[in-house]
Amino acid sequence: MEENTDTLTQEQSRQVCRNLAQLAKQVRLTQEAIAEKTGYKQANISRLFSGRFSPRLEVIFTVLKAINELTNQSFTLTDIDVKPSIA
């Protein structure tokens, strides 16, 4: 996972990652389950959820898609409060 953003500021990206962690906790998904579904390492999911780095938007989409597939839900970026910056 690269440290790079597409349309979110660094702080927005980090907050979104923390929000993803909250969502995963609410639906009772482990980092291990998400890692297995996404193909990312569990350690990277942990870093992502802690907000210690700001990933590309593609990574956020991948994790959100995994959460949806694992829970049979249809969460969107709005559910994790994504507000792209206007550049």
PDB file of C-alpha atoms in Angstrom:
ATOM      1  CA  MET A   1       0.000   0.000   0.000  1.00  0.00           C
ATOM      2  CA  GLU A   2       1.443   3.325  -1.043  1.00  0.00           C
ATOM      3  CA  GLU A   3       1.287   6.545   0.892  1.00  0.00           C
ATOM      4  CA  ASN A   4      -0.421   8.748  -1.680  1.00  0.00           C
ATOM      5  CA  THR A   5      -3.802  10.437  -2.007  1.00  0.00           C
ATOM      6  CA  ASP A   6      -5.963  11.072  -5.047  1.00  0.00           C
ATOM      7  CA  THR A   7      -8.581  13.671  -4.154  1.00  0.00           C
ATOM      8  CA  LEU A   8      -8.468  13.815  -0.360  1.00  0.00           C
ATOM      9  CA  THR A   9      -6.168  15.927   1.738  1.00  0.00           C
ATOM     10  CA  GLN A  10      -3.805  13.994   3.963  1.00  0.00           C
ATOM     11  CA  GLU A  11      -5.854  14.736   7.079  1.00  0.00           C
ATOM     12  CA  GLN A  12      -9.149  13.866   5.338  1.00  0.00           C
ATOM     13  CA  SER A  13      -7.667  10.570   4.218  1.00  0.00           C
ATOM     14  CA  ARG A  14      -6.472   9.745   7.724  1.00  0.00           C
ATOM     15  CA  GLN A  15      -9.876  10.580   9.195  1.00  0.00           C
ATOM     16  CA  VAL A  16     -11.591   8.404   6.597  1.00  0.00           C
ATOM     17  CA  CYS A  17      -9.281   5.544   7.574  1.00  0.00           C
ATOM     18  CA  ARG A  18     -10.222   5.945  11.225  1.00  0.00           C
ATOM     19  CA  ASN A  19     -13.883   6.007  10.162  1.00  0.00           C
ATOM     20  CA  LEU A  20     -13.341   2.774   8.214  1.00  0.00           C
ATOM     21  CA  ALA A  21     -11.960   1.238  11.402  1.00  0.00           C
ATOM     22  CA  GLN A  22     -15.071   2.318  13.297  1.00  0.00           C
ATOM     23  CA  LEU A  23     -17.294   0.839  10.596  1.00  0.00           C
ATOM     24  CA  ALA A  24     -15.409  -2.464  10.702  1.00  0.00           C
ATOM     25  CA  LYS A  25     -15.771  -2.513  14.488  1.00  0.00           C
ATOM     26  CA  GLN A  26     -19.512  -1.778  14.278  1.00  0.00           C
ATOM     27  CA  VAL A  27     -20.072  -4.703  11.923  1.00  0.00           C
ATOM     28  CA  ARG A  28     -17.713  -6.899  13.970  1.00  0.00           C
ATOM     29  CA  LEU A  29     -15.090  -7.549  11.297  1.00  0.00           C
ATOM     30  CA  THR A  30     -11.513  -8.332  12.224  1.00  0.00           C
ATOM     31  CA  GLN A  31      -8.499  -6.844  10.541  1.00  0.00           C
ATOM     32  CA  GLU A  32      -7.514 -10.395   9.626  1.00  0.00           C
ATOM     33  CA  ALA A  33     -10.795 -10.999   7.771  1.00  0.00           C
ATOM     34  CA  ILE A  34     -10.445  -7.736   5.878  1.00  0.00           C
ATOM     35  CA  ALA A  35      -6.800  -8.483   5.070  1.00  0.00           C
ATOM     36  CA  GLU A  36      -7.712 -11.897   3.708  1.00  0.00           C
ATOM     37  CA  LYS A  37     -10.499 -10.464   1.555  1.00  0.00           C
ATOM     38  CA  THR A  38      -8.404  -7.587   0.181  1.00  0.00           C
ATOM     39  CA  GLY A  39      -5.096  -9.390  -0.185  1.00  0.00           C
ATOM     40  CA  TYR A  40      -3.395  -6.741   1.959  1.00  0.00           C
ATOM     41  CA  LYS A  41      -1.303  -7.732   4.968  1.00  0.00           C
ATOM     42  CA  GLN A  42      -3.002  -7.492   8.359  1.00  0.00           C
ATOM     43  CA  ALA A  43      -0.240  -5.129   9.497  1.00  0.00           C
ATOM     44  CA  ASN A  44      -1.162  -2.766   6.648  1.00  0.00           C
ATOM     45  CA  ILE A  45      -4.838  -2.891   7.613  1.00  0.00           C
ATOM     46  CA  SER A  46      -3.774  -2.015  11.157  1.00  0.00           C
ATOM     47  CA  ARG A  47      -1.735   0.944   9.896  1.00  0.00           C
ATOM     48  CA  LEU A  48      -4.630   2.010   7.695  1.00  0.00           C
ATOM     49  CA  PHE A  49      -7.160   1.856  10.529  1.00  0.00           C
ATOM     50  CA  SER A  50      -4.910   3.768  12.908  1.00  0.00           C
ATOM     51  CA  GLY A  51      -4.727   6.682  10.470  1.00  0.00           C
ATOM     52  CA  ARG A  52      -0.915   6.577  10.544  1.00  0.00           C
ATOM     53  CA  PHE A  53      -0.731   7.092   6.799  1.00  0.00           C
ATOM     54  CA  SER A  54      -2.918   8.422   4.039  1.00  0.00           C
ATOM     55  CA  PRO A  55      -3.535   5.836   1.320  1.00  0.00           C
ATOM     56  CA  ARG A  56      -4.686   6.303  -2.243  1.00  0.00           C
ATOM     57  CA  LEU A  57      -8.442   6.513  -2.639  1.00  0.00           C
ATOM     58  CA  GLU A  58      -8.263   3.150  -4.435  1.00  0.00           C
ATOM     59  CA  VAL A  59      -7.151   1.483  -1.170  1.00  0.00           C
ATOM     60  CA  ILE A  60     -10.096   3.003   0.694  1.00  0.00           C
ATOM     61  CA  PHE A  61     -12.460   1.713  -2.004  1.00  0.00           C
ATOM     62  CA  THR A  62     -10.912  -1.763  -1.797  1.00  0.00           C
ATOM     63  CA  VAL A  63     -11.339  -1.970   1.971  1.00  0.00           C
ATOM     64  CA  LEU A  64     -14.880  -0.599   1.823  1.00  0.00           C
ATOM     65  CA  LYS A  65     -15.748  -3.140  -0.874  1.00  0.00           C
ATOM     66  CA  ALA A  66     -14.345  -5.933   1.301  1.00  0.00           C
ATOM     67  CA  ILE A  67     -16.427  -4.774   4.273  1.00  0.00           C
ATOM     68  CA  ASN A  68     -19.523  -4.750   2.062  1.00  0.00           C
ATOM     69  CA  GLU A  69     -18.846  -8.212   0.682  1.00  0.00           C
ATOM     70  CA  LEU A  70     -18.058  -9.709   4.085  1.00  0.00           C
ATOM     71  CA  THR A  71     -21.210  -8.270   5.661  1.00  0.00           C
ATOM     72  CA  ASN A  72     -23.547  -8.368   2.657  1.00  0.00           C
ATOM     73  CA  GLN A  73     -24.092  -4.619   3.099  1.00  0.00           C
ATOM     74  CA  SER A  74     -23.835  -1.668   0.742  1.00  0.00           C
ATOM     75  CA  PHE A  75     -21.929   1.010   2.652  1.00  0.00           C
ATOM     76  CA  THR A  76     -20.791   3.967   0.555  1.00  0.00           C
ATOM     77  CA  LEU A  77     -18.156   6.653   0.885  1.00  0.00           C
ATOM     78  CA  THR A  78     -20.821   8.850   2.437  1.00  0.00           C
ATOM     79  CA  ASP A  79     -21.132   6.326   5.270  1.00  0.00           C
ATOM     80  CA  ILE A  80     -17.485   6.913   6.142  1.00  0.00           C
ATOM     81  CA  ASP A  81     -17.773  10.685   5.684  1.00  0.00           C
ATOM     82  CA  VAL A  82     -15.576  11.155   2.617  1.00  0.00           C
ATOM     83  CA  LYS A  83     -15.487  14.796   1.556  1.00  0.00           C
ATOM     84  CA  PRO A  84     -13.039  15.280  -1.328  1.00  0.00           C
ATOM     85  CA  SER A  85     -11.113  18.527  -1.286  1.00  0.00           C
ATOM     86  CA  ILE A  86     -11.604  21.097  -3.987  1.00  0.00           C
ATOM     87  CA  ALA A  87      -8.245  21.734  -5.591  1.00  0.00           C
TER      88      ALA A  87
END
